Amino acid sequence: MFKNLFYKIRDYYIRYWWLTPLTIFIVWRIVLEIFGQLAFSLHPDVVIPWKNNQNPPLWARWDSGWYDSILNYGYKLSGTDQMSNVTFFPLFPLLWKIVEIVTPLKGFVAALFVSNTFTLLGFLVFYRWVQEKWSKLIALKSLIALTVFPTSFFLISAYSESTLFLLIVATLFLISRKKWLLATIVVGLAGAARPTGILLWPLLIWFWWSQYANKPKPFQELLTILCIPPLGLILFSIHLYFKTENPLVWLSGQSAAGRDLVLPIRLLWAYTKNIFIGGDFWLKHLAEMAALFFTIFLIPQLKKIHPAYAMYAFLNLLPSLFSNTLTSLQRFVLIIAPLFIAVALQKKWIYTIYCIFGSVLLFYSIAQFVIFQWAG
């Protein structure tokens, strides 16, 4: 009886590819919720540092408050030396607002609906893309590698990670199917989701140009690929011009958020020195350096898969490397989807160690995050 049931379930999973990513999402989501609720219950004295949201949902923390301020008050420049919401891009709060309009969901609940829905869609698209280009086994291992990454819980939090992750994997999927017009539109949306969303543009150009190697390039397609992708970033900058009279305030405002331009060698030396002497926030700096070297370690593997993926990962590191802080790099690395294919292609013992350490650090990061301790 049980044997027949097993084979029947197996046949369903073979027949319907979407059952695998759906199951992974459900199990992962339940595990995150259990551990998050447990961690929060063990700290009944946690101080919520928000005046207007004294009882936010478990997965609304830190930057969630900035997105909430955009939703309720619009973009406002607090001052040249104060952090403002102008450094946060508009697509996620816009989607949040749409959900509030068309459903009964309000506040952070609507934001979490967006994040969880987009992450589920991202899992489905990511799995399908990897399955088609590699195999079911690599797709399964890649998705598991993503879920155990120490900051994967940001994909279900009131953050823009889920939005950008879906746009990234959708771009990769559309490129693989040579749907160039749809891919350019998705890249344009990515530019309105986060500043690094625009980094999909050179990736798109690389693959499009490679398709027509030694062939005439269709002028209309070329014009589309050159003009549409930057529109999200351009339109947001125009909006900020009318709000603040500075179209690049999203960039200049990074200074107030503690990000100033420095050479990478100075940044890395400062971090290394602080870690070895056990200075302030040395553990935080160690986690950020680990995320940096995790990505650097996988770049050669990405180059073997396709040089464009290695370029894309490297470009995503540059904004942090040329600032005076690696803060949030663990979260920025999370959405570089090809990295997790590179993890899946590692030797079995390396993959196993990654999953074990990743799971432990994931649980630790969740425990920090839910009690308003910085975790990426």
Short mmCIF file of C-alpha atoms in Angstrom, two decimals:
data_model
loop_
_atom_site.label_atom_id
_atom_site.label_comp_id
_atom_site.label_asym_id
_atom_site.label_seq_id
_atom_site.Cartn_x
_atom_site.Cartn_y
_atom_site.Cartn_z
CA MET A 1 0.00 0.00 0.00
CA PHE A 2 2.65 2.52 1.08
CA LYS A 3 4.89 1.40 -1.77
CA ASN A 4 2.14 2.05 -4.31
CA LEU A 5 1.45 5.45 -2.74
CA PHE A 6 5.14 6.32 -2.96
CA TYR A 7 5.30 5.44 -6.65
CA LYS A 8 2.11 7.37 -7.34
CA ILE A 9 3.49 10.51 -5.66
CA ARG A 10 6.80 10.06 -7.49
CA ASP A 11 4.95 9.83 -10.81
CA TYR A 12 3.13 13.08 -10.03
CA TYR A 13 6.41 14.85 -9.32
CA ILE A 14 7.87 13.53 -12.56
CA ARG A 15 4.81 14.57 -14.56
CA TYR A 16 4.32 18.00 -13.02
CA TRP A 17 7.64 19.84 -12.74
CA TRP A 18 6.17 22.69 -10.66
CA LEU A 19 5.43 20.38 -7.71
CA THR A 20 9.13 20.28 -6.74
CA PRO A 21 9.71 24.04 -6.34
CA LEU A 22 6.26 24.41 -4.76
CA THR A 23 7.06 21.74 -2.16
CA ILE A 24 10.46 23.27 -1.43
CA PHE A 25 8.85 26.68 -0.95
CA ILE A 26 6.17 25.34 1.42
CA VAL A 27 8.60 23.33 3.56
CA TRP A 28 11.14 26.19 3.66
CA ARG A 29 8.43 28.73 4.51
CA ILE A 30 7.09 26.59 7.37
CA VAL A 31 10.58 26.05 8.80
CA LEU A 32 11.34 29.79 8.66
CA GLU A 33 8.07 30.60 10.39
CA ILE A 34 8.58 28.08 13.19
CA PHE A 35 12.09 29.24 13.92
CA GLY A 36 11.19 32.92 13.63
CA GLN A 37 8.28 32.60 16.05
CA LEU A 38 10.42 30.60 18.48
CA ALA A 39 13.25 33.15 18.37
CA PHE A 40 10.86 36.03 18.96
CA SER A 41 9.09 34.26 21.85
CA LEU A 42 12.42 33.81 23.63
CA HIS A 43 12.92 37.59 23.69
CA PRO A 44 9.72 39.04 25.19
CA ASP A 45 11.61 42.21 26.11
CA VAL A 46 12.53 43.08 22.52
CA VAL A 47 12.26 46.80 21.83
CA ILE A 48 10.46 47.78 18.60
CA PRO A 49 12.23 50.98 17.48
CA TRP A 50 9.29 52.28 15.39
CA LYS A 51 6.87 54.90 16.63
CA ASN A 52 4.14 54.33 14.05
CA ASN A 53 4.37 50.52 13.92
CA GLN A 54 4.68 49.20 17.44
CA ASN A 55 3.53 45.68 16.55
CA PRO A 56 4.82 44.89 13.07
CA PRO A 57 4.60 41.35 11.68
CA LEU A 58 7.55 39.07 12.34
CA TRP A 59 9.11 39.60 8.91
CA ALA A 60 8.87 43.39 8.82
CA ARG A 61 12.08 44.88 10.20
CA TRP A 62 14.65 47.63 9.50
CA ASP A 63 14.34 48.70 5.84
CA SER A 64 10.70 47.61 5.82
CA GLY A 65 10.03 50.85 7.66
CA TRP A 66 11.53 52.91 4.83
CA TYR A 67 9.31 51.21 2.28
CA ASP A 68 6.34 51.84 4.55
CA SER A 69 7.23 55.54 4.66
CA ILE A 70 7.31 55.69 0.84
CA LEU A 71 3.90 54.05 0.70
CA ASN A 72 2.29 56.41 3.22
CA TYR A 73 4.15 59.70 2.78
CA GLY A 74 5.92 59.51 -0.58
CA TYR A 75 9.55 60.36 -1.19
CA LYS A 76 11.00 62.98 1.14
CA LEU A 77 14.53 64.27 1.56
CA SER A 78 15.27 64.56 5.27
CA GLY A 79 18.50 66.51 4.83
CA THR A 80 21.95 66.21 3.33
CA ASP A 81 23.36 64.50 6.41
CA GLN A 82 20.34 62.37 7.33
CA MET A 83 19.24 59.06 5.85
CA SER A 84 16.12 59.42 3.69
CA ASN A 85 13.77 57.10 1.86
CA VAL A 86 14.97 58.53 -1.48
CA THR A 87 17.64 55.79 -1.61
CA PHE A 88 14.94 53.08 -1.83
CA PHE A 89 13.55 52.34 -5.27
CA PRO A 90 9.82 52.46 -6.05
CA LEU A 91 8.74 49.15 -7.60
CA PHE A 92 8.26 47.20 -4.35
CA PRO A 93 6.23 49.94 -2.57
CA LEU A 94 4.22 50.42 -5.79
CA LEU A 95 3.32 46.72 -5.85
CA TRP A 96 2.53 46.93 -2.15
CA LYS A 97 0.15 49.82 -2.85
CA ILE A 98 -1.55 47.93 -5.68
CA VAL A 99 -2.22 44.97 -3.37
CA GLU A 100 -3.75 47.34 -0.81
CA ILE A 101 -6.04 48.79 -3.48
CA VAL A 102 -7.26 45.54 -5.04
CA THR A 103 -7.42 43.32 -1.91
CA PRO A 104 -8.53 43.71 1.72
CA LEU A 105 -4.91 43.36 2.83
CA LYS A 106 -3.37 46.46 4.39
CA GLY A 107 -0.06 47.61 5.82
CA PHE A 108 2.79 45.18 6.22
CA VAL A 109 0.46 42.24 5.59
CA ALA A 110 0.06 43.47 2.00
CA ALA A 111 3.84 43.86 1.70
CA LEU A 112 4.41 40.31 2.93
CA PHE A 113 1.82 39.05 0.46
CA VAL A 114 3.85 40.63 -2.35
CA SER A 115 7.13 39.19 -1.06
CA ASN A 116 5.86 35.66 -0.52
CA THR A 117 3.96 35.54 -3.82
CA PHE A 118 6.91 36.86 -5.81
CA THR A 119 9.31 34.49 -4.10
CA LEU A 120 7.12 31.51 -4.92
CA LEU A 121 6.97 32.68 -8.54
CA GLY A 122 10.74 33.20 -8.44
CA PHE A 123 11.26 29.63 -7.21
CA LEU A 124 9.09 28.28 -10.03
CA VAL A 125 10.87 30.29 -12.74
CA PHE A 126 14.34 29.60 -11.31
CA TYR A 127 13.70 25.86 -11.10
CA ARG A 128 12.25 25.72 -14.62
CA TRP A 129 15.16 27.69 -16.10
CA VAL A 130 17.82 25.51 -14.46
CA GLN A 131 15.95 22.30 -15.29
CA GLU A 132 15.76 23.24 -18.98
CA LYS A 133 19.41 24.33 -19.26
CA TRP A 134 20.99 21.68 -16.99
CA SER A 135 18.91 18.96 -15.32
CA LYS A 136 16.25 18.27 -12.69
CA LEU A 137 18.94 17.28 -10.18
CA ILE A 138 20.90 20.51 -10.65
CA ALA A 139 17.65 22.50 -10.45
CA LEU A 140 16.76 20.77 -7.17
CA LYS A 141 20.22 21.28 -5.67
CA SER A 142 20.34 24.92 -6.81
CA LEU A 143 17.00 25.72 -5.21
CA ILE A 144 17.95 24.01 -1.96
CA ALA A 145 21.25 25.94 -1.97
CA LEU A 146 19.25 29.15 -2.28
CA THR A 147 16.89 28.29 0.59
CA VAL A 148 19.69 27.48 3.05
CA PHE A 149 21.69 30.60 2.26
CA PRO A 150 22.04 32.54 5.56
CA THR A 151 19.96 35.51 4.41
CA SER A 152 17.29 33.65 2.38
CA PHE A 153 14.59 34.78 4.83
CA PHE A 154 14.78 38.26 3.27
CA LEU A 155 12.90 36.75 0.33
CA ILE A 156 9.79 36.41 2.51
CA SER A 157 10.32 39.66 4.42
CA ALA A 158 8.92 43.13 3.66
CA TYR A 159 11.96 43.91 1.53
CA SER A 160 12.52 44.31 -2.22
CA GLU A 161 14.65 41.14 -2.51
CA SER A 162 11.72 38.99 -3.67
CA THR A 163 10.78 41.48 -6.38
CA LEU A 164 14.27 41.76 -7.79
CA PHE A 165 14.93 38.02 -7.51
CA LEU A 166 11.87 37.25 -9.61
CA LEU A 167 12.90 39.83 -12.21
CA ILE A 168 16.45 38.42 -12.34
CA VAL A 169 15.41 34.80 -12.87
CA ALA A 170 12.68 35.88 -15.30
CA THR A 171 15.32 37.73 -17.34
CA LEU A 172 17.59 34.67 -17.39
CA PHE A 173 14.67 32.44 -18.35
CA LEU A 174 13.52 34.76 -21.16
CA ILE A 175 17.08 35.09 -22.46
CA SER A 176 17.37 31.30 -22.62
CA ARG A 177 14.21 31.24 -24.74
CA LYS A 178 15.35 34.23 -26.81
CA LYS A 179 12.32 36.31 -25.87
CA TRP A 180 14.25 39.54 -26.27
CA LEU A 181 11.39 42.06 -26.10
CA LEU A 182 9.97 40.57 -22.90
CA ALA A 183 13.46 40.36 -21.42
CA THR A 184 14.12 44.05 -22.09
CA ILE A 185 10.85 45.00 -20.38
CA VAL A 186 11.72 42.88 -17.34
CA VAL A 187 15.17 44.48 -17.13
CA GLY A 188 13.50 47.89 -17.27
CA LEU A 189 11.36 46.90 -14.28
CA ALA A 190 14.45 45.61 -12.46
CA GLY A 191 15.98 49.08 -12.80
CA ALA A 192 12.98 50.43 -10.87
CA ALA A 193 13.32 47.77 -8.17
CA ARG A 194 16.88 48.37 -6.97
CA PRO A 195 19.93 50.26 -8.27
CA THR A 196 21.67 46.97 -9.07
CA GLY A 197 18.72 45.93 -11.20
CA ILE A 198 20.29 47.85 -14.08
CA LEU A 199 23.23 45.41 -14.01
CA LEU A 200 21.03 42.95 -15.89
CA TRP A 201 21.35 45.28 -18.90
CA PRO A 202 24.97 44.33 -19.86
CA LEU A 203 24.06 40.67 -19.27
CA LEU A 204 21.16 41.02 -21.70
CA ILE A 205 23.34 42.78 -24.29
CA TRP A 206 26.03 40.07 -23.99
CA PHE A 207 23.61 37.20 -24.72
CA TRP A 208 21.80 39.10 -27.48
CA TRP A 209 25.05 40.05 -29.19
CA SER A 210 26.31 36.43 -28.93
CA GLN A 211 23.19 35.17 -30.67
CA TYR A 212 24.03 37.26 -33.73
CA ALA A 213 27.77 36.56 -33.77
CA ASN A 214 29.01 36.92 -37.36
CA LYS A 215 25.47 37.79 -38.42
CA PRO A 216 23.75 41.11 -39.17
CA LYS A 217 22.21 42.58 -36.01
CA PRO A 218 18.47 43.38 -36.38
CA PHE A 219 18.29 47.15 -35.96
CA GLN A 220 14.86 47.15 -34.30
CA GLU A 221 15.95 44.60 -31.68
CA LEU A 222 19.16 46.53 -31.09
CA LEU A 223 17.22 49.77 -30.57
CA THR A 224 14.87 48.03 -28.14
CA ILE A 225 17.70 46.51 -26.10
CA LEU A 226 19.50 49.86 -25.91
CA CYS A 227 16.48 52.02 -25.05
CA ILE A 228 14.02 50.08 -22.86
CA PRO A 229 16.19 48.61 -20.02
CA PRO A 230 17.28 51.96 -18.49
CA LEU A 231 13.73 53.39 -18.47
CA GLY A 232 12.91 52.24 -14.93
CA LEU A 233 15.95 54.01 -13.52
CA ILE A 234 15.42 57.09 -15.71
CA LEU A 235 11.74 57.50 -14.78
CA PHE A 236 12.53 57.14 -11.07
CA SER A 237 15.26 59.78 -11.40
CA ILE A 238 12.82 62.13 -13.15
CA HIS A 239 10.32 61.61 -10.35
CA LEU A 240 12.97 62.45 -7.76
CA TYR A 241 13.88 65.58 -9.70
CA PHE A 242 10.34 66.90 -9.27
CA LYS A 243 10.32 65.87 -5.60
CA THR A 244 13.80 67.02 -4.57
CA GLU A 245 15.26 68.94 -7.56
CA ASN A 246 18.05 66.35 -7.72
CA PRO A 247 17.47 63.42 -10.11
CA LEU A 248 20.45 61.53 -8.68
CA VAL A 249 19.59 62.00 -5.03
CA TRP A 250 19.12 58.21 -4.82
CA LEU A 251 22.88 58.00 -5.44
CA SER A 252 24.12 61.04 -3.51
CA GLY A 253 21.86 60.05 -0.61
CA GLN A 254 23.97 56.93 -0.09
CA SER A 255 26.47 59.07 1.78
CA ALA A 256 23.90 59.81 4.49
CA ALA A 257 23.31 56.06 4.72
CA GLY A 258 26.99 55.58 5.57
CA ARG A 259 28.24 54.71 2.09
CA ASP A 260 31.08 56.87 0.80
CA LEU A 261 33.39 56.27 -2.14
CA VAL A 262 36.70 54.58 -1.27
CA LEU A 263 39.16 52.31 -3.04
CA PRO A 264 38.59 48.57 -2.48
CA ILE A 265 42.07 48.07 -1.03
CA ARG A 266 41.35 50.54 1.77
CA LEU A 267 37.99 48.92 2.51
CA LEU A 268 39.39 45.38 2.62
CA TRP A 269 42.37 46.41 4.75
CA ALA A 270 40.11 48.17 7.26
CA TYR A 271 37.84 45.12 7.50
CA THR A 272 40.69 42.64 7.80
CA LYS A 273 42.41 44.67 10.49
CA ASN A 274 39.20 45.10 12.48
CA ILE A 275 38.43 41.37 12.36
CA PHE A 276 41.89 40.34 13.56
CA ILE A 277 42.02 42.81 16.45
CA GLY A 278 38.43 42.04 17.48
CA GLY A 279 37.30 45.64 17.02
CA ASP A 280 33.79 47.04 16.97
CA PHE A 281 31.34 44.92 14.95
CA TRP A 282 34.10 42.45 14.02
CA LEU A 283 31.61 39.55 13.81
CA LYS A 284 29.38 41.55 11.47
CA HIS A 285 32.40 42.41 9.34
CA LEU A 286 33.42 38.75 9.28
CA ALA A 287 29.99 37.77 7.92
CA GLU A 288 30.22 40.46 5.24
CA MET A 289 33.72 39.37 4.22
CA ALA A 290 32.48 35.76 4.08
CA ALA A 291 29.75 36.80 1.64
CA LEU A 292 32.36 38.60 -0.47
CA PHE A 293 34.72 35.62 -0.64
CA PHE A 294 31.81 33.21 -1.17
CA THR A 295 31.03 35.09 -4.38
CA ILE A 296 34.68 35.44 -5.43
CA PHE A 297 35.22 31.70 -4.86
CA LEU A 298 32.34 30.85 -7.21
CA ILE A 299 33.25 33.27 -10.02
CA PRO A 300 35.63 30.76 -11.74
CA GLN A 301 32.83 28.18 -11.72
CA LEU A 302 30.44 30.77 -13.15
CA LYS A 303 32.97 31.52 -15.88
CA LYS A 304 32.95 27.84 -16.85
CA ILE A 305 29.15 27.90 -17.06
CA HIS A 306 29.18 31.13 -19.07
CA PRO A 307 31.48 34.18 -18.80
CA ALA A 308 28.42 36.47 -18.76
CA TYR A 309 27.37 35.02 -15.40
CA ALA A 310 30.83 35.66 -13.96
CA MET A 311 30.67 39.24 -15.24
CA TYR A 312 27.23 39.71 -13.70
CA ALA A 313 28.35 38.45 -10.28
CA PHE A 314 31.46 40.64 -10.39
CA LEU A 315 29.44 43.75 -11.31
CA ASN A 316 27.16 43.15 -8.33
CA LEU A 317 30.18 43.28 -6.00
CA LEU A 318 31.52 46.59 -7.30
CA PRO A 319 29.04 48.98 -5.57
CA SER A 320 29.99 47.55 -2.17
CA LEU A 321 33.72 47.25 -2.93
CA PHE A 322 33.94 50.92 -3.88
CA SER A 323 32.10 52.13 -0.78
CA ASN A 324 33.45 52.32 2.73
CA THR A 325 31.27 49.46 3.95
CA LEU A 326 30.23 45.94 2.96
CA THR A 327 27.03 46.32 4.97
CA SER A 328 24.19 44.16 3.59
CA LEU A 329 26.45 42.33 1.15
CA GLN A 330 25.08 39.02 2.47
CA ARG A 331 21.64 40.21 1.32
CA PHE A 332 22.88 41.60 -2.00
CA VAL A 333 24.59 38.30 -2.85
CA LEU A 334 21.38 36.35 -2.14
CA ILE A 335 19.69 37.42 -5.37
CA ILE A 336 22.61 36.65 -7.72
CA ALA A 337 20.77 33.55 -8.94
CA PRO A 338 23.58 31.94 -11.02
CA LEU A 339 25.70 31.64 -7.87
CA PHE A 340 23.48 28.86 -6.59
CA ILE A 341 23.89 26.89 -9.79
CA ALA A 342 27.65 27.16 -9.24
CA VAL A 343 27.10 25.82 -5.69
CA ALA A 344 25.04 22.91 -7.05
CA LEU A 345 27.85 22.02 -9.46
CA GLN A 346 30.43 21.71 -6.70
CA LYS A 347 31.72 18.35 -5.46
CA LYS A 348 29.31 16.48 -3.21
CA TRP A 349 31.30 17.07 -0.02
CA ILE A 350 31.58 20.81 -0.69
CA TYR A 351 27.84 21.04 -1.38
CA THR A 352 27.06 19.11 1.81
CA ILE A 353 29.28 21.35 3.96
CA TYR A 354 27.69 24.42 2.38
CA CYS A 355 24.17 23.19 3.22
CA ILE A 356 25.08 22.35 6.83
CA PHE A 357 26.86 25.62 7.57
CA GLY A 358 24.32 27.61 5.60
CA SER A 359 21.43 26.15 7.61
CA VAL A 360 23.09 26.92 10.95
CA LEU A 361 23.89 30.50 9.92
CA LEU A 362 20.38 30.92 8.49
CA PHE A 363 18.80 30.05 11.83
CA TYR A 364 21.20 32.36 13.65
CA SER A 365 20.45 35.23 11.26
CA ILE A 366 16.70 34.76 11.67
CA ALA A 367 17.08 34.87 15.45
CA GLN A 368 18.94 38.17 15.12
CA PHE A 369 16.59 39.68 12.56
CA VAL A 370 13.30 39.09 14.36
CA ILE A 371 14.53 40.84 17.52
CA PHE A 372 15.73 43.88 15.55
CA GLN A 373 19.39 42.95 15.55
CA TRP A 374 21.22 43.61 12.27
CA ALA A 375 21.41 40.47 10.11
CA GLY A 376 22.14 41.80 6.64
#
